[in-house]
């Protein structure tokens, strides 16, 4: 089939793909439309005729929703920036430097790949409480930084950097940090950009950890805030949906800006 | 002579080692403190009585003994097992199908791939709220659309027999785009010449899939199977979605094991008991991963 359909022609397979893609995003489009409906017809099944900004306005003025958004933005951006910096340093050491214990260090990193938050939630909470970080921005941020996934991907990428580039930098008098800063970091810009998208999304969307580690209303992040609307406005769905849209918009925007890079780098991982 | 030649080299080596540990230290210490130590502690905390106020008392195997008589816990193990058994194959089939569908170029393929991936960028909290809204009993859009088919009165999230299946379908919709990308990456590795050779031999689409695509995809399939299973048992999807949509109900029909452990720790203050439950989950995962490894022969791809 692949050789018979010339590039650029719309065959039946393409039409089917369009249909599936449309059905996939349909629930999200319906959410978007419904959030702008007046409360009286939010559950209507016909296409909307009346639109209002009142639901968004209510959520932003009657609930500290702007504060939730700011908290999430602050936490997600801080985690992303620090994580990229630390992961690239660790990955550089694992990929390019020879030292005793490298195999063990790498095995430890890979070993932590399978550990997910829900299974270590209780002991992680106890560690964080011991450090006095419960109910603080540090408690929201610091545990989010460390994840083996970024180190692993960057290391795979750094393995392919040609030795000659490092040698040239060394002849120019660069130390290890100089090589990392002037050669390795600039080379990995595309990889860092797609990791930045991934980390931002993961941290903006994170719910369980903020739920466990914060009680203080002023520290509430947007996912915890949105889930709280549910109980508060059980009979007024329009406000819940408005909050959900506000929580989702930044992720969709970041994805649409970074999608080509993100999809490309996810696809090329592990390739020759 | 050799001594003299060697010395500068070893000194450089030592410098390199010191630099390496310097680069590794910040991330390494954090990883140990916030991932490795909690993972090891997960096994140990279960041996203690720990409450929400920081009181810690050695309890021996008391927490593990309590599990035997906890019927909701056993129900939760069953829920997680059923969720995994339903989710993993369905998500595998759907995402492989999608990958084959959007593999070859056609106009707008980038937009189609992005659309299929889109649910995955949105938080599970929003996903849960969205589907709760769409699946509202009787008045929700899904019930209205299915009304003419006589399915208007079905309570998708409120019927104990259906709620878990509904969560599986939502999870598949949410995660298929991500797994599709992994399959697409695997498909890029299949040598084109093999397809050409198969065409020359007169192979049809199915035989090409069976004899060229499927064997070449084995390592990718193994990776997807393992990550998807681990996700189904311990991933955020097993917590966030349940928390937002059903809170484990109705009649504990959707009480996944991670949701139950969270409730024990953070609602009832039984931290030690929750940790003991998680220790069992980790042990089970190790066994399951081993079985998957054996079944798929470690994702080996050199035998065909």
mmCIF file of C-alpha atoms in Angstrom, chain B residues 7-276:
data_model
loop_
_atom_site.group_PDB
_atom_site.id
_atom_site.type_symbol
_atom_site.label_atom_id
_atom_site.label_comp_id
_atom_site.label_asym_id
_atom_site.label_seq_id
_atom_site.Cartn_x
_atom_site.Cartn_y
_atom_site.Cartn_z
ATOM 1 C CA UNK B 7 52.119 9.699 36.366
ATOM 2 C CA UNK B 8 50.639 12.620 34.453
ATOM 3 C CA UNK B 9 48.068 10.318 32.996
ATOM 4 C CA UNK B 10 46.872 9.014 36.380
ATOM 5 C CA UNK B 11 46.759 12.556 37.711
ATOM 6 C CA UNK B 12 44.579 13.524 34.744
ATOM 7 C CA UNK B 13 42.439 10.478 35.422
ATOM 8 C CA UNK B 14 42.003 11.487 39.030
ATOM 9 C CA UNK B 15 41.072 14.995 37.925
ATOM 10 C CA UNK B 16 38.551 13.570 35.514
ATOM 11 C CA UNK B 17 37.049 11.417 38.251
ATOM 12 C CA UNK B 18 36.795 14.341 40.618
ATOM 13 C CA UNK B 19 35.160 16.481 37.921
ATOM 14 C CA UNK B 20 32.725 13.680 37.105
ATOM 15 C CA UNK B 21 31.559 13.335 40.697
ATOM 16 C CA UNK B 22 31.260 17.111 40.886
ATOM 17 C CA UNK B 23 28.937 17.102 37.887
ATOM 18 C CA UNK B 24 26.968 14.155 39.240
ATOM 19 C CA UNK B 25 26.675 15.285 42.840
ATOM 20 C CA UNK B 26 23.782 17.797 42.733
ATOM 21 C CA UNK B 27 21.446 15.545 40.779
ATOM 22 C CA UNK B 28 22.799 12.372 42.353
ATOM 23 C CA UNK B 29 22.244 13.517 45.925
ATOM 24 C CA UNK B 30 18.722 14.656 45.098
ATOM 25 C CA UNK B 31 17.917 11.431 43.303
ATOM 26 C CA UNK B 32 19.161 9.383 46.250
ATOM 27 C CA UNK B 33 17.375 11.525 48.829
ATOM 28 C CA UNK B 34 14.018 11.858 47.047
ATOM 29 C CA UNK B 35 13.782 8.628 45.058
ATOM 30 C CA UNK B 36 16.221 5.920 46.176
ATOM 31 C CA UNK B 37 15.862 6.444 49.933
ATOM 32 C CA UNK B 38 12.029 6.614 49.788
ATOM 33 C CA UNK B 39 12.024 3.473 47.616
ATOM 34 C CA UNK B 40 14.164 1.617 50.166
ATOM 35 C CA UNK B 41 12.174 3.106 53.035
ATOM 36 C CA UNK B 42 8.984 1.922 51.354
ATOM 37 C CA UNK B 43 10.045 -1.584 52.312
ATOM 38 C CA UNK B 44 11.003 -0.591 55.867
ATOM 39 C CA UNK B 45 8.208 1.807 56.878
ATOM 40 C CA UNK B 46 5.722 -1.040 56.612
ATOM 41 C CA UNK B 47 7.330 -2.530 59.732
ATOM 42 C CA UNK B 48 6.351 0.498 61.818
ATOM 43 C CA UNK B 49 3.258 2.158 63.135
ATOM 44 C CA UNK B 50 3.517 5.686 61.746
ATOM 45 C CA UNK B 51 0.736 8.198 62.189
ATOM 46 C CA UNK B 52 0.157 11.616 60.677
ATOM 47 C CA UNK B 53 1.785 13.437 63.587
ATOM 48 C CA UNK B 54 5.234 11.905 63.414
ATOM 49 C CA UNK B 55 4.791 9.203 66.077
ATOM 50 C CA UNK B 56 6.737 6.128 65.092
ATOM 51 C CA UNK B 57 6.571 2.764 66.827
ATOM 52 C CA UNK B 58 8.057 -0.556 65.731
ATOM 53 C CA UNK B 59 5.272 -2.940 64.834
ATOM 54 C CA UNK B 60 7.048 -5.903 63.302
ATOM 55 C CA UNK B 61 4.851 -7.719 60.833
ATOM 56 C CA UNK B 62 1.658 -6.345 62.397
ATOM 57 C CA UNK B 63 0.791 -4.249 59.289
ATOM 58 C CA UNK B 64 1.237 -7.206 57.007
ATOM 59 C CA UNK B 65 -0.900 -9.368 59.301
ATOM 60 C CA UNK B 66 -3.669 -6.743 59.265
ATOM 61 C CA UNK B 67 -3.869 -7.043 55.483
ATOM 62 C CA UNK B 68 -5.198 -10.585 55.682
ATOM 63 C CA UNK B 69 -8.465 -9.451 57.227
ATOM 64 C CA UNK B 70 -8.892 -6.262 55.193
ATOM 65 C CA UNK B 71 -11.536 -7.136 52.623
ATOM 66 C CA UNK B 72 -11.464 -3.708 50.929
ATOM 67 C CA UNK B 73 -7.728 -4.129 50.405
ATOM 68 C CA UNK B 74 -8.269 -7.460 48.651
ATOM 69 C CA UNK B 75 -11.002 -5.891 46.601
ATOM 70 C CA UNK B 76 -8.507 -3.152 45.640
ATOM 71 C CA UNK B 77 -5.908 -5.683 44.557
ATOM 72 C CA UNK B 78 -8.602 -7.242 42.388
ATOM 73 C CA UNK B 79 -9.591 -3.855 40.940
ATOM 74 C CA UNK B 80 -5.986 -3.049 40.019
ATOM 75 C CA UNK B 81 -5.480 -6.500 38.503
ATOM 76 C CA UNK B 82 -8.662 -6.215 36.422
ATOM 77 C CA UNK B 83 -7.826 -2.657 35.356
ATOM 78 C CA UNK B 84 -4.357 -3.784 34.246
ATOM 79 C CA UNK B 85 -5.602 -6.865 32.410
ATOM 80 C CA UNK B 86 -8.157 -4.739 30.523
ATOM 81 C CA UNK B 87 -6.064 -1.633 29.956
ATOM 82 C CA UNK B 88 -2.724 -3.060 28.783
ATOM 83 C CA UNK B 89 -3.920 -5.126 25.787
ATOM 84 C CA UNK B 90 -6.544 -2.597 24.657
ATOM 85 C CA UNK B 91 -4.099 0.318 24.843
ATOM 86 C CA UNK B 92 -1.468 -1.811 23.088
ATOM 87 C CA UNK B 93 -3.772 -2.704 20.201
ATOM 88 C CA UNK B 94 -5.227 0.784 19.802
ATOM 89 C CA UNK B 95 -1.867 2.562 19.878
ATOM 90 C CA UNK B 96 -0.229 0.095 17.487
ATOM 91 C CA UNK B 97 -3.189 0.521 15.141
ATOM 92 C CA UNK B 98 -2.894 4.300 15.327
ATOM 93 C CA UNK B 99 0.844 4.134 14.656
ATOM 94 C CA UNK B 100 0.278 2.022 11.532
ATOM 95 C CA UNK B 101 -2.461 4.422 10.458
ATOM 96 C CA UNK B 102 -0.303 7.557 10.674
ATOM 97 C CA UNK B 103 2.964 5.962 9.635
ATOM 98 C CA UNK B 104 3.112 6.933 5.959
ATOM 99 C CA UNK B 105 2.877 10.431 4.669
ATOM 100 C CA UNK B 106 -0.428 12.034 3.717
ATOM 101 C CA UNK B 107 -1.502 15.694 3.716
ATOM 102 C CA UNK B 108 -1.997 16.975 7.258
ATOM 103 C CA UNK B 109 -0.267 14.008 8.900
ATOM 104 C CA UNK B 110 1.480 16.263 11.421
ATOM 105 C CA UNK B 111 -1.827 17.726 12.580
ATOM 106 C CA UNK B 112 -3.379 14.251 12.810
ATOM 107 C CA UNK B 113 -0.515 12.948 14.945
ATOM 108 C CA UNK B 114 -0.706 16.023 17.175
ATOM 109 C CA UNK B 115 -4.481 15.609 17.558
ATOM 110 C CA UNK B 116 -4.103 11.958 18.551
ATOM 111 C CA UNK B 117 -1.466 12.924 21.128
ATOM 112 C CA UNK B 118 -3.383 15.948 22.441
ATOM 113 C CA UNK B 119 -5.362 14.295 25.302
ATOM 114 C CA UNK B 120 -2.039 13.249 26.825
ATOM 115 C CA UNK B 121 -0.848 16.822 27.411
ATOM 116 C CA UNK B 122 -3.895 17.685 29.514
ATOM 117 C CA UNK B 123 -3.891 16.912 33.220
ATOM 118 C CA UNK B 124 -5.664 13.804 34.479
ATOM 119 C CA UNK B 125 -7.641 16.034 36.828
ATOM 120 C CA UNK B 126 -9.118 17.947 33.899
ATOM 121 C CA UNK B 127 -9.584 14.698 31.956
ATOM 122 C CA UNK B 128 -11.505 13.251 34.891
ATOM 123 C CA UNK B 129 -13.713 16.328 35.298
ATOM 124 C CA UNK B 130 -14.344 16.428 31.560
ATOM 125 C CA UNK B 131 -15.521 12.826 31.353
ATOM 126 C CA UNK B 132 -17.571 13.150 34.499
ATOM 127 C CA UNK B 133 -19.329 16.044 32.767
ATOM 128 C CA UNK B 134 -19.788 14.159 29.484
ATOM 129 C CA UNK B 135 -21.001 11.048 31.311
ATOM 130 C CA UNK B 136 -23.398 12.762 33.721
ATOM 131 C CA UNK B 137 -26.304 10.364 34.347
ATOM 132 C CA UNK B 138 -29.258 10.933 32.005
ATOM 133 C CA UNK B 139 -28.511 14.594 31.229
ATOM 134 C CA UNK B 140 -24.912 14.213 30.012
ATOM 135 C CA UNK B 141 -24.137 14.418 26.312
ATOM 136 C CA UNK B 142 -23.151 10.750 26.048
ATOM 137 C CA UNK B 143 -26.463 9.602 27.506
ATOM 138 C CA UNK B 144 -28.343 11.935 25.161
ATOM 139 C CA UNK B 145 -26.468 10.698 22.106
ATOM 140 C CA UNK B 146 -26.960 7.061 23.117
ATOM 141 C CA UNK B 147 -30.587 7.640 24.147
ATOM 142 C CA UNK B 148 -32.075 6.559 20.793
ATOM 143 C CA UNK B 149 -30.113 3.286 21.098
ATOM 144 C CA UNK B 150 -31.798 2.594 24.414
ATOM 145 C CA UNK B 151 -28.597 3.318 26.352
ATOM 146 C CA UNK B 152 -29.754 6.654 27.749
ATOM 147 C CA UNK B 153 -30.181 5.345 31.290
ATOM 148 C CA UNK B 154 -26.795 3.685 31.587
ATOM 149 C CA UNK B 155 -24.792 5.067 34.507
ATOM 150 C CA UNK B 156 -21.269 4.825 33.140
ATOM 151 C CA UNK B 157 -19.476 5.856 36.319
ATOM 152 C CA UNK B 158 -22.234 4.982 38.803
ATOM 153 C CA UNK B 159 -22.826 1.325 37.980
ATOM 154 C CA UNK B 160 -20.415 -0.948 39.879
ATOM 155 C CA UNK B 161 -20.312 -3.334 36.932
ATOM 156 C CA UNK B 162 -19.371 -0.593 34.448
ATOM 157 C CA UNK B 163 -17.361 2.049 36.302
ATOM 158 C CA UNK B 164 -13.995 0.338 35.986
ATOM 159 C CA UNK B 165 -14.492 -0.400 32.288
ATOM 160 C CA UNK B 166 -15.374 3.255 31.768
ATOM 161 C CA UNK B 167 -12.130 4.259 33.505
ATOM 162 C CA UNK B 168 -10.197 1.855 31.283
ATOM 163 C CA UNK B 169 -11.688 3.439 28.149
ATOM 164 C CA UNK B 170 -10.902 6.953 29.392
ATOM 165 C CA UNK B 171 -7.325 5.836 30.155
ATOM 166 C CA UNK B 172 -6.929 4.376 26.673
ATOM 167 C CA UNK B 173 -8.185 7.606 25.091
ATOM 168 C CA UNK B 174 -5.733 9.527 27.286
ATOM 169 C CA UNK B 175 -2.634 7.342 26.723
ATOM 170 C CA UNK B 176 -2.957 5.837 23.245
ATOM 171 C CA UNK B 177 -1.368 8.876 21.567
ATOM 172 C CA UNK B 178 1.717 8.574 23.729
ATOM 173 C CA UNK B 179 2.178 4.858 23.075
ATOM 174 C CA UNK B 180 1.545 5.545 19.391
ATOM 175 C CA UNK B 181 4.632 7.786 19.340
ATOM 176 C CA UNK B 182 6.751 5.000 20.827
ATOM 177 C CA UNK B 183 5.482 2.591 18.163
ATOM 178 C CA UNK B 184 6.170 5.177 15.449
ATOM 179 C CA UNK B 185 9.761 5.366 16.669
ATOM 180 C CA UNK B 186 10.001 1.585 16.500
ATOM 181 C CA UNK B 187 8.497 1.519 13.008
ATOM 182 C CA UNK B 188 11.182 3.900 11.760
ATOM 183 C CA UNK B 189 13.719 1.182 12.478
ATOM 184 C CA UNK B 190 12.110 -1.370 10.156
ATOM 185 C CA UNK B 191 14.292 -1.563 7.037
ATOM 186 C CA UNK B 192 12.380 -0.455 3.934
ATOM 187 C CA UNK B 193 14.127 -3.087 1.814
ATOM 188 C CA UNK B 194 12.313 -5.820 3.740
ATOM 189 C CA UNK B 195 8.963 -4.447 2.559
ATOM 190 C CA UNK B 196 10.210 -4.199 -1.004
ATOM 191 C CA UNK B 197 11.425 -7.778 -0.838
ATOM 192 C CA UNK B 198 8.065 -8.872 0.586
ATOM 193 C CA UNK B 199 6.254 -7.058 -2.232
ATOM 194 C CA UNK B 200 8.418 -8.859 -4.774
ATOM 195 C CA UNK B 201 7.464 -12.123 -3.080
ATOM 196 C CA UNK B 202 3.829 -11.176 -3.516
ATOM 197 C CA UNK B 203 3.032 -10.693 0.188
ATOM 198 C CA UNK B 204 -0.180 -8.867 1.059
ATOM 199 C CA UNK B 205 -0.650 -6.257 3.789
ATOM 200 C CA UNK B 206 -1.347 -8.832 6.523
ATOM 201 C CA UNK B 207 1.641 -11.030 5.665
ATOM 202 C CA UNK B 208 3.902 -7.979 5.561
ATOM 203 C CA UNK B 209 2.684 -7.040 9.016
ATOM 204 C CA UNK B 210 3.013 -10.585 10.345
ATOM 205 C CA UNK B 211 6.428 -11.365 8.887
ATOM 206 C CA UNK B 212 8.163 -7.990 8.640
ATOM 207 C CA UNK B 213 6.616 -5.362 10.930
ATOM 208 C CA UNK B 214 5.707 -7.515 13.933
ATOM 209 C CA UNK B 215 9.107 -9.243 14.399
ATOM 210 C CA UNK B 216 10.952 -5.948 13.926
ATOM 211 C CA UNK B 217 8.730 -4.288 16.518
ATOM 212 C CA UNK B 218 9.449 -6.842 19.235
ATOM 213 C CA UNK B 219 11.787 -4.662 21.356
ATOM 214 C CA UNK B 220 9.365 -1.742 21.092
ATOM 215 C CA UNK B 221 6.425 -3.972 21.987
ATOM 216 C CA UNK B 222 8.282 -5.247 25.021
ATOM 217 C CA UNK B 223 9.046 -1.696 26.157
ATOM 218 C CA UNK B 224 5.407 -0.658 25.691
ATOM 219 C CA UNK B 225 4.105 -3.731 27.522
ATOM 220 C CA UNK B 226 6.360 -3.204 30.538
ATOM 221 C CA UNK B 227 5.844 0.557 30.878
ATOM 222 C CA UNK B 228 2.127 0.219 30.269
ATOM 223 C CA UNK B 229 1.783 -2.483 32.934
ATOM 224 C CA UNK B 230 3.824 -0.521 35.463
ATOM 225 C CA UNK B 231 1.698 2.541 34.669
ATOM 226 C CA UNK B 232 -1.555 0.673 35.049
ATOM 227 C CA UNK B 233 -0.553 -0.630 38.483
ATOM 228 C CA UNK B 234 1.351 2.308 39.963
ATOM 229 C CA UNK B 235 1.041 5.208 37.529
ATOM 230 C CA UNK B 236 -0.648 8.531 38.232
ATOM 231 C CA UNK B 237 -3.542 7.468 35.998
ATOM 232 C CA UNK B 238 -4.510 4.884 38.645
ATOM 233 C CA UNK B 239 -4.775 7.634 41.250
ATOM 234 C CA UNK B 240 -5.710 10.989 39.688
ATOM 235 C CA UNK B 241 -8.496 9.661 37.519
ATOM 236 C CA UNK B 242 -10.057 7.650 40.352
ATOM 237 C CA UNK B 243 -9.749 10.536 42.820
ATOM 238 C CA UNK B 244 -11.551 12.941 40.504
ATOM 239 C CA UNK B 245 -14.234 10.718 38.992
ATOM 240 C CA UNK B 246 -15.343 8.044 41.457
ATOM 241 C CA UNK B 247 -13.359 8.339 44.702
ATOM 242 C CA UNK B 248 -13.029 4.567 44.518
ATOM 243 C CA UNK B 249 -16.761 3.942 44.328
ATOM 244 C CA UNK B 250 -19.369 2.771 43.635
ATOM 245 C CA UNK B 251 -19.100 -0.039 46.206
ATOM 246 C CA UNK B 252 -15.279 0.111 45.929
ATOM 247 C CA UNK B 253 -15.559 -1.010 42.301
ATOM 248 C CA UNK B 254 -12.832 1.429 41.218
ATOM 249 C CA UNK B 255 -10.718 1.506 44.377
ATOM 250 C CA UNK B 256 -7.288 0.919 42.837
ATOM 251 C CA UNK B 257 -4.499 -0.143 45.123
ATOM 252 C CA UNK B 258 -2.662 3.205 44.943
ATOM 253 C CA UNK B 259 -5.881 5.051 45.682
ATOM 254 C CA UNK B 260 -6.583 2.802 48.647
ATOM 255 C CA UNK B 261 -3.043 3.270 49.991
ATOM 256 C CA UNK B 262 -3.404 7.057 49.658
ATOM 257 C CA UNK B 263 -6.672 6.963 51.599
ATOM 258 C CA UNK B 264 -5.126 4.863 54.359
ATOM 259 C CA UNK B 265 -2.203 7.274 54.737
ATOM 260 C CA UNK B 266 -3.631 10.709 54.160
ATOM 261 C CA UNK B 267 -7.245 10.309 55.224
ATOM 262 C CA UNK B 268 -6.911 7.848 58.090
ATOM 263 C CA UNK B 269 -3.312 8.620 59.098
ATOM 264 C CA UNK B 270 -2.177 5.007 58.793
ATOM 265 C CA UNK B 271 1.170 5.690 57.127
ATOM 266 C CA UNK B 272 2.806 2.440 58.172
ATOM 267 C CA UNK B 273 -0.060 0.362 56.836
ATOM 268 C CA UNK B 274 -0.053 2.273 53.529
ATOM 269 C CA UNK B 275 3.699 1.724 53.168
ATOM 270 C CA UNK B 276 3.270 -1.997 53.818
#
